[in-house]
PDB file of C-alpha atoms and ligand atoms in Angstrom:
ATOM      1  CA  MET D 206       0.000   0.000   0.000  1.00  0.00           C
ATOM      2  CA  ALA D 207       1.181   3.488  -0.831  1.00  0.00           C
ATOM      3  CA  SER D 208       0.563   6.391   1.513  1.00  0.00           C
ATOM      4  CA  VAL D 209       1.233  10.127   1.470  1.00  0.00           C
ATOM      5  CA  ALA D 210       4.508  10.761   3.316  1.00  0.00           C
ATOM      6  CA  ALA D 211       4.593  14.546   2.978  1.00  0.00           C
ATOM      7  CA  ALA D 212       2.468  17.173   1.260  1.00  0.00           C
ATOM      8  CA  ARG D 213       2.431  20.932   1.113  1.00  0.00           C
ATOM      9  CA  TYR D 214       1.151  23.369  -1.461  1.00  0.00           C
ATOM     10  CA  GLY D 215       0.725  27.083  -1.991  1.00  0.00           C
ATOM     11  CA  LYS D 216       1.623  30.119  -4.093  1.00  0.00           C
ATOM     12  CA  ASP D 217       5.153  30.882  -5.251  1.00  0.00           C
ATOM     13  CA  ASN D 218       6.544  34.112  -6.698  1.00  0.00           C
ATOM     14  CA  VAL D 219       3.894  36.444  -5.290  1.00  0.00           C
ATOM     15  CA  ARG D 220       5.343  39.850  -6.144  1.00  0.00           C
ATOM     16  CA  VAL D 221       4.312  42.734  -3.902  1.00  0.00           C
ATOM     17  CA  TYR D 222       5.300  46.374  -3.772  1.00  0.00           C
ATOM     18  CA  LYS D 223       4.294  48.666  -0.905  1.00  0.00           C
ATOM     19  CA  VAL D 224       4.972  52.346  -0.447  1.00  0.00           C
ATOM     20  CA  GLU D 225       5.239  53.853   3.026  1.00  0.00           C
ATOM     21  CA  LYS D 226       4.358  57.555   3.070  1.00  0.00           C
ATOM     22  CA  ASP D 227       5.407  59.922   5.830  1.00  0.00           C
ATOM     23  CA  GLU D 228       2.681  62.569   5.538  1.00  0.00           C
ATOM     24  CA  LYS D 229       4.571  65.106   7.690  1.00  0.00           C
ATOM     25  CA  THR D 230       7.829  65.097   5.744  1.00  0.00           C
ATOM     26  CA  GLY D 231       6.606  63.842   2.353  1.00  0.00           C
ATOM     27  CA  VAL D 232       9.321  61.185   2.450  1.00  0.00           C
ATOM     28  CA  GLN D 233       8.286  57.868   0.898  1.00  0.00           C
ATOM     29  CA  THR D 234       9.897  54.428   1.232  1.00  0.00           C
ATOM     30  CA  ALA D 235       9.658  51.676  -1.407  1.00  0.00           C
ATOM     31  CA  ILE D 236       9.494  48.015  -0.369  1.00  0.00           C
ATOM     32  CA  GLU D 237       9.435  45.251  -2.987  1.00  0.00           C
ATOM     33  CA  MET D 238       9.148  41.597  -2.050  1.00  0.00           C
ATOM     34  CA  THR D 239       8.727  38.182  -3.620  1.00  0.00           C
ATOM     35  CA  ILE D 240       6.753  35.870  -1.351  1.00  0.00           C
ATOM     36  CA  THR D 241       6.143  32.132  -1.156  1.00  0.00           C
ATOM     37  CA  VAL D 242       3.270  30.645   0.870  1.00  0.00           C
ATOM     38  CA  LEU D 243       3.172  26.882   1.432  1.00  0.00           C
ATOM     39  CA  LEU D 244       0.605  25.203   3.699  1.00  0.00           C
ATOM     40  CA  GLU D 245       0.548  21.804   5.411  1.00  0.00           C
ATOM     41  CA  GLY D 246      -2.112  19.987   7.425  1.00  0.00           C
ATOM     42  CA  GLY D 247      -5.212  17.933   6.783  1.00  0.00           C
ATOM     43  CA  ILE D 248      -4.939  18.172   3.020  1.00  0.00           C
ATOM     44  CA  GLU D 249      -4.107  14.560   2.193  1.00  0.00           C
ATOM     45  CA  THR D 250      -7.557  13.758   0.776  1.00  0.00           C
ATOM     46  CA  SER D 251      -7.179  16.487  -1.834  1.00  0.00           C
ATOM     47  CA  TYR D 252      -4.380  14.379  -3.332  1.00  0.00           C
ATOM     48  CA  THR D 253      -5.759  10.894  -2.715  1.00  0.00           C
ATOM     49  CA  ARG D 254      -9.509  11.384  -3.209  1.00  0.00           C
ATOM     50  CA  ALA D 255      -9.859  14.588  -5.252  1.00  0.00           C
ATOM     51  CA  ASP D 256     -11.433  16.164  -2.165  1.00  0.00           C
ATOM     52  CA  ASN D 257     -11.205  19.894  -2.862  1.00  0.00           C
ATOM     53  CA  SER D 258     -13.234  20.769   0.238  1.00  0.00           C
ATOM     54  CA  VAL D 259      -9.932  20.936   2.141  1.00  0.00           C
ATOM     55  CA  VAL D 260      -8.225  23.114  -0.479  1.00  0.00           C
ATOM     56  CA  ILE D 261      -7.719  26.826   0.074  1.00  0.00           C
ATOM     57  CA  ALA D 262      -7.116  27.934  -3.508  1.00  0.00           C
ATOM     58  CA  THR D 263      -3.579  29.168  -4.100  1.00  0.00           C
ATOM     59  CA  ASP D 264      -5.252  32.155  -5.756  1.00  0.00           C
ATOM     60  CA  SER D 265      -6.850  32.995  -2.393  1.00  0.00           C
ATOM     61  CA  MET D 266      -3.412  32.767  -0.757  1.00  0.00           C
ATOM     62  CA  LYS D 267      -2.136  35.344  -3.244  1.00  0.00           C
ATOM     63  CA  ASN D 268      -5.103  37.615  -2.435  1.00  0.00           C
ATOM     64  CA  THR D 269      -4.417  37.181   1.275  1.00  0.00           C
ATOM     65  CA  VAL D 270      -0.836  38.394   0.784  1.00  0.00           C
ATOM     66  CA  TYR D 271      -2.078  41.623  -0.844  1.00  0.00           C
ATOM     67  CA  ILE D 272      -4.759  42.233   1.799  1.00  0.00           C
ATOM     68  CA  LYS D 273      -2.396  41.605   4.731  1.00  0.00           C
ATOM     69  CA  ALA D 274       0.191  43.858   3.083  1.00  0.00           C
ATOM     70  CA  LYS D 275      -2.429  46.626   2.979  1.00  0.00           C
ATOM     71  CA  GLU D 276      -3.612  46.045   6.569  1.00  0.00           C
ATOM     72  CA  HIS D 277      -0.232  45.603   8.292  1.00  0.00           C
ATOM     73  CA  PRO D 278       3.346  46.853   8.135  1.00  0.00           C
ATOM     74  CA  VAL D 279       5.469  44.746   5.745  1.00  0.00           C
ATOM     75  CA  THR D 280       8.676  45.592   7.591  1.00  0.00           C
ATOM     76  CA  PRO D 281      10.593  44.084   9.156  1.00  0.00           C
ATOM     77  CA  PRO D 282       9.973  41.040   6.917  1.00  0.00           C
ATOM     78  CA  GLU D 283      10.220  38.739   9.959  1.00  0.00           C
ATOM     79  CA  LEU D 284       7.077  40.421  11.329  1.00  0.00           C
ATOM     80  CA  PHE D 285       5.142  40.308   8.064  1.00  0.00           C
ATOM     81  CA  ALA D 286       5.987  36.619   7.537  1.00  0.00           C
ATOM     82  CA  SER D 287       4.757  35.888  11.072  1.00  0.00           C
ATOM     83  CA  ILE D 288       1.540  37.864  10.525  1.00  0.00           C
ATOM     84  CA  LEU D 289       0.826  36.026   7.269  1.00  0.00           C
ATOM     85  CA  GLY D 290       1.586  32.561   8.613  1.00  0.00           C
ATOM     86  CA  THR D 291      -0.374  33.121  11.818  1.00  0.00           C
ATOM     87  CA  HIS D 292      -3.371  34.173   9.715  1.00  0.00           C
ATOM     88  CA  PHE D 293      -3.380  30.887   7.815  1.00  0.00           C
ATOM     89  CA  VAL D 294      -2.991  28.574  10.826  1.00  0.00           C
ATOM     90  CA  GLU D 295      -5.530  30.517  12.908  1.00  0.00           C
ATOM     91  CA  THR D 296      -8.136  30.963  10.149  1.00  0.00           C
ATOM     92  CA  TYR D 297      -8.229  27.400   8.837  1.00  0.00           C
ATOM     93  CA  ALA D 298      -8.528  24.726  11.553  1.00  0.00           C
ATOM     94  CA  HIS D 299      -7.169  21.973   9.280  1.00  0.00           C
ATOM     95  CA  ILE D 300      -3.982  23.903   8.413  1.00  0.00           C
ATOM     96  CA  SER D 301      -1.275  23.004  10.927  1.00  0.00           C
ATOM     97  CA  THR D 302       1.796  24.676   9.436  1.00  0.00           C
ATOM     98  CA  ALA D 303       2.497  27.661   7.190  1.00  0.00           C
ATOM     99  CA  HIS D 304       5.858  28.136   5.489  1.00  0.00           C
ATOM    100  CA  ILE D 305       6.313  31.775   4.508  1.00  0.00           C
ATOM    101  CA  ASN D 306       9.396  32.879   2.571  1.00  0.00           C
ATOM    102  CA  ILE D 307       9.987  36.548   1.847  1.00  0.00           C
ATOM    103  CA  VAL D 308      12.727  37.875  -0.431  1.00  0.00           C
ATOM    104  CA  THR D 309      13.098  41.638  -0.112  1.00  0.00           C
ATOM    105  CA  HIS D 310      14.765  43.348  -3.067  1.00  0.00           C
ATOM    106  CA  ARG D 311      16.909  46.449  -2.777  1.00  0.00           C
ATOM    107  CA  TRP D 312      15.411  49.850  -3.458  1.00  0.00           C
ATOM    108  CA  THR D 313      18.102  52.143  -2.026  1.00  0.00           C
ATOM    109  CA  ARG D 314      17.267  55.831  -1.687  1.00  0.00           C
ATOM    110  CA  MET D 315      19.027  58.020  -4.277  1.00  0.00           C
ATOM    111  CA  ILE D 316      21.431  60.708  -3.088  1.00  0.00           C
ATOM    112  CA  ILE D 317      20.925  63.757  -5.314  1.00  0.00           C
ATOM    113  CA  ASP D 318      23.222  66.791  -4.858  1.00  0.00           C
ATOM    114  CA  GLY D 319      24.391  65.217  -1.597  1.00  0.00           C
ATOM    115  CA  LYS D 320      20.853  64.853  -0.183  1.00  0.00           C
ATOM    116  CA  PRO D 321      18.635  61.778   0.233  1.00  0.00           C
ATOM    117  CA  HIS D 322      15.833  62.040  -2.309  1.00  0.00           C
ATOM    118  CA  PRO D 323      12.305  61.757  -0.834  1.00  0.00           C
ATOM    119  CA  HIS D 324      10.878  59.367  -3.431  1.00  0.00           C
ATOM    120  CA  SER D 325      13.566  58.064  -5.847  1.00  0.00           C
ATOM    121  CA  PHE D 326      15.470  54.802  -5.448  1.00  0.00           C
ATOM    122  CA  LEU D 327      18.017  52.639  -7.242  1.00  0.00           C
ATOM    123  CA  ARG D 328      18.635  48.921  -7.407  1.00  0.00           C
ATOM    124  CA  ASP D 329      22.232  48.812  -6.156  1.00  0.00           C
ATOM    125  CA  GLY D 330      22.835  45.095  -6.574  1.00  0.00           C
ATOM    126  CA  ALA D 331      21.167  41.714  -6.634  1.00  0.00           C
ATOM    127  CA  GLU D 332      21.587  41.274  -2.889  1.00  0.00           C
ATOM    128  CA  THR D 333      18.370  40.383  -1.070  1.00  0.00           C
ATOM    129  CA  ARG D 334      17.244  40.268   2.541  1.00  0.00           C
ATOM    130  CA  ASN D 335      15.514  36.926   3.103  1.00  0.00           C
ATOM    131  CA  VAL D 336      13.205  35.447   5.694  1.00  0.00           C
ATOM    132  CA  GLU D 337      12.085  31.817   5.964  1.00  0.00           C
ATOM    133  CA  ALA D 338       9.392  31.461   8.619  1.00  0.00           C
ATOM    134  CA  VAL D 339       7.621  28.312   9.777  1.00  0.00           C
ATOM    135  CA  ILE D 340       4.450  29.017  11.730  1.00  0.00           C
ATOM    136  CA  ARG D 341       2.957  25.996  13.532  1.00  0.00           C
ATOM    137  CA  GLN D 342      -0.559  26.043  14.999  1.00  0.00           C
ATOM    138  CA  GLY D 343      -0.090  26.334  18.777  1.00  0.00           C
ATOM    139  CA  LYS D 344       3.602  25.462  18.535  1.00  0.00           C
ATOM    140  CA  GLY D 345       5.307  28.750  17.869  1.00  0.00           C
ATOM    141  CA  ILE D 346       7.235  30.372  15.061  1.00  0.00           C
ATOM    142  CA  ASP D 347      10.706  29.477  13.737  1.00  0.00           C
ATOM    143  CA  ILE D 348      12.485  32.092  11.669  1.00  0.00           C
ATOM    144  CA  ARG D 349      15.711  32.057   9.682  1.00  0.00           C
ATOM    145  CA  SER D 350      16.725  35.539   8.547  1.00  0.00           C
ATOM    146  CA  GLY D 351      19.407  35.965   5.958  1.00  0.00           C
ATOM    147  CA  ILE D 352      21.263  37.669   3.179  1.00  0.00           C
ATOM    148  CA  ALA D 353      21.699  36.260  -0.341  1.00  0.00           C
ATOM    149  CA  GLY D 354      23.296  37.408  -3.576  1.00  0.00           C
ATOM    150  CA  LEU D 355      25.864  39.709  -1.942  1.00  0.00           C
ATOM    151  CA  LEU D 356      28.762  39.571  -4.415  1.00  0.00           C
ATOM    152  CA  VAL D 357      32.168  40.509  -2.973  1.00  0.00           C
ATOM    153  CA  LEU D 358      35.782  40.406  -4.153  1.00  0.00           C
ATOM    154  CA  LYS D 359      39.150  41.222  -2.630  1.00  0.00           C
ATOM    155  CA  SER D 360      42.150  41.625  -4.925  1.00  0.00           C
ATOM    156  CA  THR D 361      44.671  40.526  -2.272  1.00  0.00           C
ATOM    157  CA  GLY D 362      44.706  39.490   1.389  1.00  0.00           C
ATOM    158  CA  SER D 363      43.816  35.837   0.811  1.00  0.00           C
ATOM    159  CA  GLN D 364      45.969  32.690   0.844  1.00  0.00           C
ATOM    160  CA  PHE D 365      45.501  28.956   0.462  1.00  0.00           C
ATOM    161  CA  HIS D 366      48.281  26.508   1.348  1.00  0.00           C
ATOM    162  CA  GLY D 367      48.959  23.409   3.444  1.00  0.00           C
ATOM    163  CA  PHE D 368      46.130  21.377   1.883  1.00  0.00           C
ATOM    164  CA  VAL D 369      46.392  17.656   1.011  1.00  0.00           C
ATOM    165  CA  ARG D 370      48.960  17.015  -1.749  1.00  0.00           C
ATOM    166  CA  ASP D 371      48.771  13.662  -3.487  1.00  0.00           C
ATOM    167  CA  GLU D 372      48.606  12.153  -6.956  1.00  0.00           C
ATOM    168  CA  PHE D 373      45.305  13.998  -7.603  1.00  0.00           C
ATOM    169  CA  THR D 374      46.682  17.470  -6.799  1.00  0.00           C
ATOM    170  CA  THR D 375      47.676  20.082  -9.369  1.00  0.00           C
ATOM    171  CA  LEU D 376      46.679  23.282  -7.494  1.00  0.00           C
ATOM    172  CA  PRO D 377      49.757  25.267  -6.434  1.00  0.00           C
ATOM    173  CA  GLU D 378      49.921  26.682  -2.905  1.00  0.00           C
ATOM    174  CA  VAL D 379      49.459  30.459  -2.848  1.00  0.00           C
ATOM    175  CA  TRP D 380      50.213  33.132  -0.269  1.00  0.00           C
ATOM    176  CA  ASP D 381      48.428  35.860  -2.226  1.00  0.00           C
ATOM    177  CA  ARG D 382      45.297  35.325  -4.276  1.00  0.00           C
ATOM    178  CA  ILE D 383      42.035  36.921  -5.338  1.00  0.00           C
ATOM    179  CA  LEU D 384      39.053  35.929  -3.199  1.00  0.00           C
ATOM    180  CA  SER D 385      35.519  36.367  -4.468  1.00  0.00           C
ATOM    181  CA  THR D 386      32.223  34.913  -3.345  1.00  0.00           C
ATOM    182  CA  GLU D 387      28.478  35.485  -3.348  1.00  0.00           C
ATOM    183  CA  VAL D 388      27.400  35.567   0.264  1.00  0.00           C
ATOM    184  CA  ASP D 389      24.423  33.460   1.301  1.00  0.00           C
ATOM    185  CA  CYS D 390      24.139  33.527   5.068  1.00  0.00           C
ATOM    186  CA  GLY D 391      21.435  33.142   7.675  1.00  0.00           C
ATOM    187  CA  TRP D 392      20.790  33.311  11.377  1.00  0.00           C
ATOM    188  CA  ALA D 393      18.124  31.093  12.961  1.00  0.00           C
ATOM    189  CA  TRP D 394      16.224  32.672  15.837  1.00  0.00           C
ATOM    190  CA  LYS D 395      15.288  30.756  18.962  1.00  0.00           C
ATOM    191  CA  THR D 396      11.674  29.602  18.574  1.00  0.00           C
ATOM    192  CA  PHE D 397       9.109  32.354  19.231  1.00  0.00           C
ATOM    193  CA  SER D 398       6.027  31.269  21.194  1.00  0.00           C
ATOM    194  CA  GLY D 399       3.775  33.188  18.799  1.00  0.00           C
ATOM    195  CA  LEU D 400       3.127  36.478  17.022  1.00  0.00           C
ATOM    196  CA  ASN D 401       3.282  38.521  20.237  1.00  0.00           C
ATOM    197  CA  ALA D 402       6.737  37.135  21.006  1.00  0.00           C
ATOM    198  CA  VAL D 403       7.876  38.244  17.535  1.00  0.00           C
ATOM    199  CA  LYS D 404       6.399  41.717  18.119  1.00  0.00           C
ATOM    200  CA  ALA D 405       8.202  41.947  21.477  1.00  0.00           C
ATOM    201  CA  VAL D 406      11.664  41.914  19.839  1.00  0.00           C
ATOM    202  CA  LEU D 407      10.797  43.952  16.752  1.00  0.00           C
ATOM    203  CA  PRO D 408      13.820  46.323  16.578  1.00  0.00           C
ATOM    204  CA  LYS D 409      16.197  43.364  16.874  1.00  0.00           C
ATOM    205  CA  PHE D 410      15.401  42.096  13.377  1.00  0.00           C
ATOM    206  CA  ASP D 411      16.766  45.135  11.523  1.00  0.00           C
ATOM    207  CA  GLN D 412      19.678  45.378  13.969  1.00  0.00           C
ATOM    208  CA  ALA D 413      20.607  41.714  13.432  1.00  0.00           C
ATOM    209  CA  TRP D 414      20.518  42.161   9.651  1.00  0.00           C
ATOM    210  CA  GLU D 415      22.717  45.258   9.855  1.00  0.00           C
ATOM    211  CA  ASP D 416      25.183  43.651  12.304  1.00  0.00           C
ATOM    212  CA  SER D 417      25.424  40.430  10.284  1.00  0.00           C
ATOM    213  CA  ARG D 418      26.005  42.323   7.052  1.00  0.00           C
ATOM    214  CA  ASN D 419      28.641  44.590   8.641  1.00  0.00           C
ATOM    215  CA  ILE D 420      30.452  41.663  10.299  1.00  0.00           C
ATOM    216  CA  THR D 421      30.481  39.726   7.023  1.00  0.00           C
ATOM    217  CA  LEU D 422      31.870  42.636   5.001  1.00  0.00           C
ATOM    218  CA  LYS D 423      34.394  43.781   7.642  1.00  0.00           C
ATOM    219  CA  THR D 424      35.763  40.263   8.213  1.00  0.00           C
ATOM    220  CA  PHE D 425      35.970  39.621   4.475  1.00  0.00           C
ATOM    221  CA  ALA D 426      37.785  42.904   3.874  1.00  0.00           C
ATOM    222  CA  GLU D 427      40.143  43.059   6.843  1.00  0.00           C
ATOM    223  CA  GLU D 428      41.198  39.468   7.401  1.00  0.00           C
ATOM    224  CA  ASN D 429      44.196  37.956   5.630  1.00  0.00           C
ATOM    225  CA  SER D 430      42.141  34.856   4.844  1.00  0.00           C
ATOM    226  CA  PRO D 431      43.868  31.451   5.197  1.00  0.00           C
ATOM    227  CA  SER D 432      40.850  29.726   3.582  1.00  0.00           C
ATOM    228  CA  VAL D 433      37.172  30.279   2.886  1.00  0.00           C
ATOM    229  CA  GLN D 434      36.467  27.699   5.620  1.00  0.00           C
ATOM    230  CA  ASN D 435      38.270  29.602   8.385  1.00  0.00           C
ATOM    231  CA  THR D 436      37.007  33.041   7.314  1.00  0.00           C
ATOM    232  CA  MET D 437      33.379  31.916   7.306  1.00  0.00           C
ATOM    233  CA  TYR D 438      33.798  30.337  10.762  1.00  0.00           C
ATOM    234  CA  LYS D 439      35.022  33.714  12.063  1.00  0.00           C
ATOM    235  CA  MET D 440      31.976  35.389  10.498  1.00  0.00           C
ATOM    236  CA  CYS D 441      29.627  32.856  12.149  1.00  0.00           C
ATOM    237  CA  THR D 442      31.088  33.216  15.652  1.00  0.00           C
ATOM    238  CA  GLN D 443      30.981  37.015  15.511  1.00  0.00           C
ATOM    239  CA  ILE D 444      27.360  37.023  14.334  1.00  0.00           C
ATOM    240  CA  LEU D 445      26.416  34.623  17.146  1.00  0.00           C
ATOM    241  CA  GLU D 446      27.993  37.048  19.600  1.00  0.00           C
ATOM    242  CA  ALA D 447      26.262  40.082  18.059  1.00  0.00           C
ATOM    243  CA  VAL D 448      22.830  38.435  17.928  1.00  0.00           C
ATOM    244  CA  PRO D 449      22.246  36.699  21.291  1.00  0.00           C
ATOM    245  CA  GLU D 450      18.723  35.651  20.203  1.00  0.00           C
ATOM    246  CA  ALA D 451      20.153  33.569  17.326  1.00  0.00           C
ATOM    247  CA  LYS D 452      20.683  29.888  18.027  1.00  0.00           C
ATOM    248  CA  ALA D 453      22.676  29.128  14.871  1.00  0.00           C
ATOM    249  CA  VAL D 454      24.355  30.914  11.962  1.00  0.00           C
ATOM    250  CA  ASP D 455      24.976  29.383   8.550  1.00  0.00           C
ATOM    251  CA  PHE D 456      26.976  30.378   5.493  1.00  0.00           C
ATOM    252  CA  SER D 457      27.108  28.987   1.971  1.00  0.00           C
ATOM    253  CA  LEU D 458      29.972  30.492  -0.010  1.00  0.00           C
ATOM    254  CA  PRO D 459      30.876  29.645  -3.605  1.00  0.00           C
ATOM    255  CA  ASN D 460      34.577  30.177  -4.306  1.00  0.00           C
ATOM    256  CA  LYS D 461      34.520  32.255  -7.500  1.00  0.00           C
ATOM    257  CA  HIS D 462      37.896  31.431  -8.980  1.00  0.00           C
ATOM    258  CA  TYR D 463      40.092  33.854 -10.938  1.00  0.00           C
ATOM    259  CA  PHE D 464      42.898  32.046 -12.758  1.00  0.00           C
ATOM    260  CA  THR D 465      46.206  33.634 -13.671  1.00  0.00           C
ATOM    261  CA  VAL D 466      47.181  33.450 -17.325  1.00  0.00           C
ATOM    262  CA  ASP D 467      50.749  32.892 -18.518  1.00  0.00           C
ATOM    263  CA  LEU D 468      51.477  35.451 -21.276  1.00  0.00           C
ATOM    264  CA  SER D 469      55.216  34.777 -21.520  1.00  0.00           C
ATOM    265  CA  TRP D 470      54.683  33.277 -25.008  1.00  0.00           C
ATOM    266  CA  HIS D 471      54.021  36.864 -26.190  1.00  0.00           C
ATOM    267  CA  LYS D 472      57.292  38.821 -26.206  1.00  0.00           C
ATOM    268  CA  GLY D 473      58.135  37.375 -22.770  1.00  0.00           C
ATOM    269  CA  LEU D 474      55.310  39.314 -21.022  1.00  0.00           C
ATOM    270  CA  LYS D 475      55.486  38.732 -17.249  1.00  0.00           C
ATOM    271  CA  ASN D 476      51.994  37.976 -15.829  1.00  0.00           C
ATOM    272  CA  THR D 477      52.511  35.242 -13.249  1.00  0.00           C
ATOM    273  CA  GLY D 478      53.366  35.250  -9.522  1.00  0.00           C
ATOM    274  CA  GLU D 479      54.018  38.781  -8.269  1.00  0.00           C
ATOM    275  CA  ASP D 480      53.677  40.148 -11.822  1.00  0.00           C
ATOM    276  CA  ALA D 481      50.086  38.907 -12.234  1.00  0.00           C
ATOM    277  CA  GLU D 482      47.651  41.657 -13.262  1.00  0.00           C
ATOM    278  CA  VAL D 483      45.458  40.070 -15.915  1.00  0.00           C
ATOM    279  CA  TYR D 484      43.316  37.135 -14.729  1.00  0.00           C
ATOM    280  CA  VAL D 485      40.585  34.968 -16.269  1.00  0.00           C
ATOM    281  CA  PRO D 486      37.352  34.884 -14.203  1.00  0.00           C
ATOM    282  CA  GLN D 487      35.926  31.355 -14.136  1.00  0.00           C
ATOM    283  CA  SER D 488      32.233  30.566 -14.407  1.00  0.00           C
ATOM    284  CA  GLY D 489      32.614  26.963 -13.254  1.00  0.00           C
ATOM    285  CA  PRO D 490      33.413  24.581 -11.785  1.00  0.00           C
ATOM    286  CA  ASN D 491      33.672  26.444  -8.490  1.00  0.00           C
ATOM    287  CA  GLY D 492      34.292  25.512  -4.889  1.00  0.00           C
ATOM    288  CA  LEU D 493      31.268  25.568  -2.591  1.00  0.00           C
ATOM    289  CA  ILE D 494      31.946  25.819   1.126  1.00  0.00           C
ATOM    290  CA  GLN D 495      29.152  25.525   3.690  1.00  0.00           C
ATOM    291  CA  LEU D 496      29.008  25.796   7.473  1.00  0.00           C
ATOM    292  CA  THR D 497      26.497  26.026  10.298  1.00  0.00           C
ATOM    293  CA  VAL D 498      27.700  27.067  13.739  1.00  0.00           C
ATOM    294  CA  ALA D 499      25.291  26.534  16.613  1.00  0.00           C
ATOM    295  CA  ARG D 500      25.527  28.251  19.958  1.00  0.00           C
ATOM    296  CA  SER D 501      26.116  25.049  21.969  1.00  0.00           C
ATOM    297  CA  GLN D 502      28.917  23.969  19.616  1.00  0.00           C
ATOM    298  CA  LEU D 503      30.414  27.440  19.986  1.00  0.00           C
ATOM    299  CA  ARG D 504      30.402  27.091  23.792  1.00  0.00           C
ATOM    300  CA  SER D 505      32.020  23.646  23.739  1.00  0.00           C
ATOM    301  CA  SER D 506      34.681  24.832  21.294  1.00  0.00           C
ATOM    302  CA  LYS D 507      35.722  27.438  23.863  1.00  0.00           C
ATOM    303  CA  LEU D 508      36.159  24.885  26.662  1.00  0.00           C
TER     304      LEU D 508
HETATM  305  O1  LIG V 747      39.594  28.513   0.597  1.00  0.00           O
HETATM  306  C1  LIG V 747      39.634  27.479  -0.086  1.00  0.00           C
HETATM  307  N1  LIG V 747      39.154  26.312   0.421  1.00  0.00           N
HETATM  308  C2  LIG V 747      39.177  25.133  -0.272  1.00  0.00           C
HETATM  309  O2  LIG V 747      38.714  24.073   0.241  1.00  0.00           O
HETATM  310  C3  LIG V 747      39.745  25.155  -1.560  1.00  0.00           C
HETATM  311  N2  LIG V 747      39.939  24.195  -2.513  1.00  0.00           N
HETATM  312  C4  LIG V 747      40.507  24.792  -3.568  1.00  0.00           C
HETATM  313  O3  LIG V 747      40.829  24.210  -4.644  1.00  0.00           O
HETATM  314  N3  LIG V 747      40.724  26.114  -3.319  1.00  0.00           N
HETATM  315  C5  LIG V 747      40.252  26.375  -2.075  1.00  0.00           C
HETATM  316  N4  LIG V 747      40.187  27.509  -1.346  1.00  0.00           N
END
């Protein structure tokens, strides 16, 4: 006999834009998000017996996103995800869990003649602020906040040596290399008991995002990196210290390689070692280094 082992469904790629207007100053703020809603619960019969009486149409989920965006603040995204998810598990008795993902895109205020412009913005990069929230009926809210698509490069201040050398190894050891990656990182909050518990720590969400971003950039820039592995561990431990409410921090970093090119065949041009100036950016294959550091592991590593 076959049986349903797992099922969830919902609306993906719900695009929403909201403008916040400060009537006193005339300053407006643009917020653009892409939202995913996935629901779980007593929906098995919709798959096994064509029982649509348990189906909330994904079209209605999309409508709900727009209505809740009108009725409530959409920032910080951790709050809006919690509001949305709580609505679904509290409104529909047979829905036990709501998975709400929010990707917030950058609309950075323009600086015109040295002054912040009241209503004009630019997209200064593909970086997004992300929230993955799981809202369980009567069992609290789990949130992972994060940053994705933050492309960084340093032209020196990175090394890689001392790794395994055997009959499969061709990579030379280097004491000076280019380091580039696209940061995907996240910090998982301790479980919130419900929407009110999320509301109680509201300012901490923006602060955690700012601290995590600053720590990531500062560590990347200032450290003479011995490896992606060690640099990302340093980022994780600092974020755990800066965000006491986070129980774990994770990073996924592709190593975007830049290869040197030997040009000595052309009139003896020197372009290797200390003379390297022209490199060939690689699209793939690339390294991919991942790490999660949890608070308890951090404590035991200090013993
Ligand atoms: O920082 C690095 N870590 C690795 O594991 C690795 N492997 C590799 O080929 N280059 C690098 N760089």
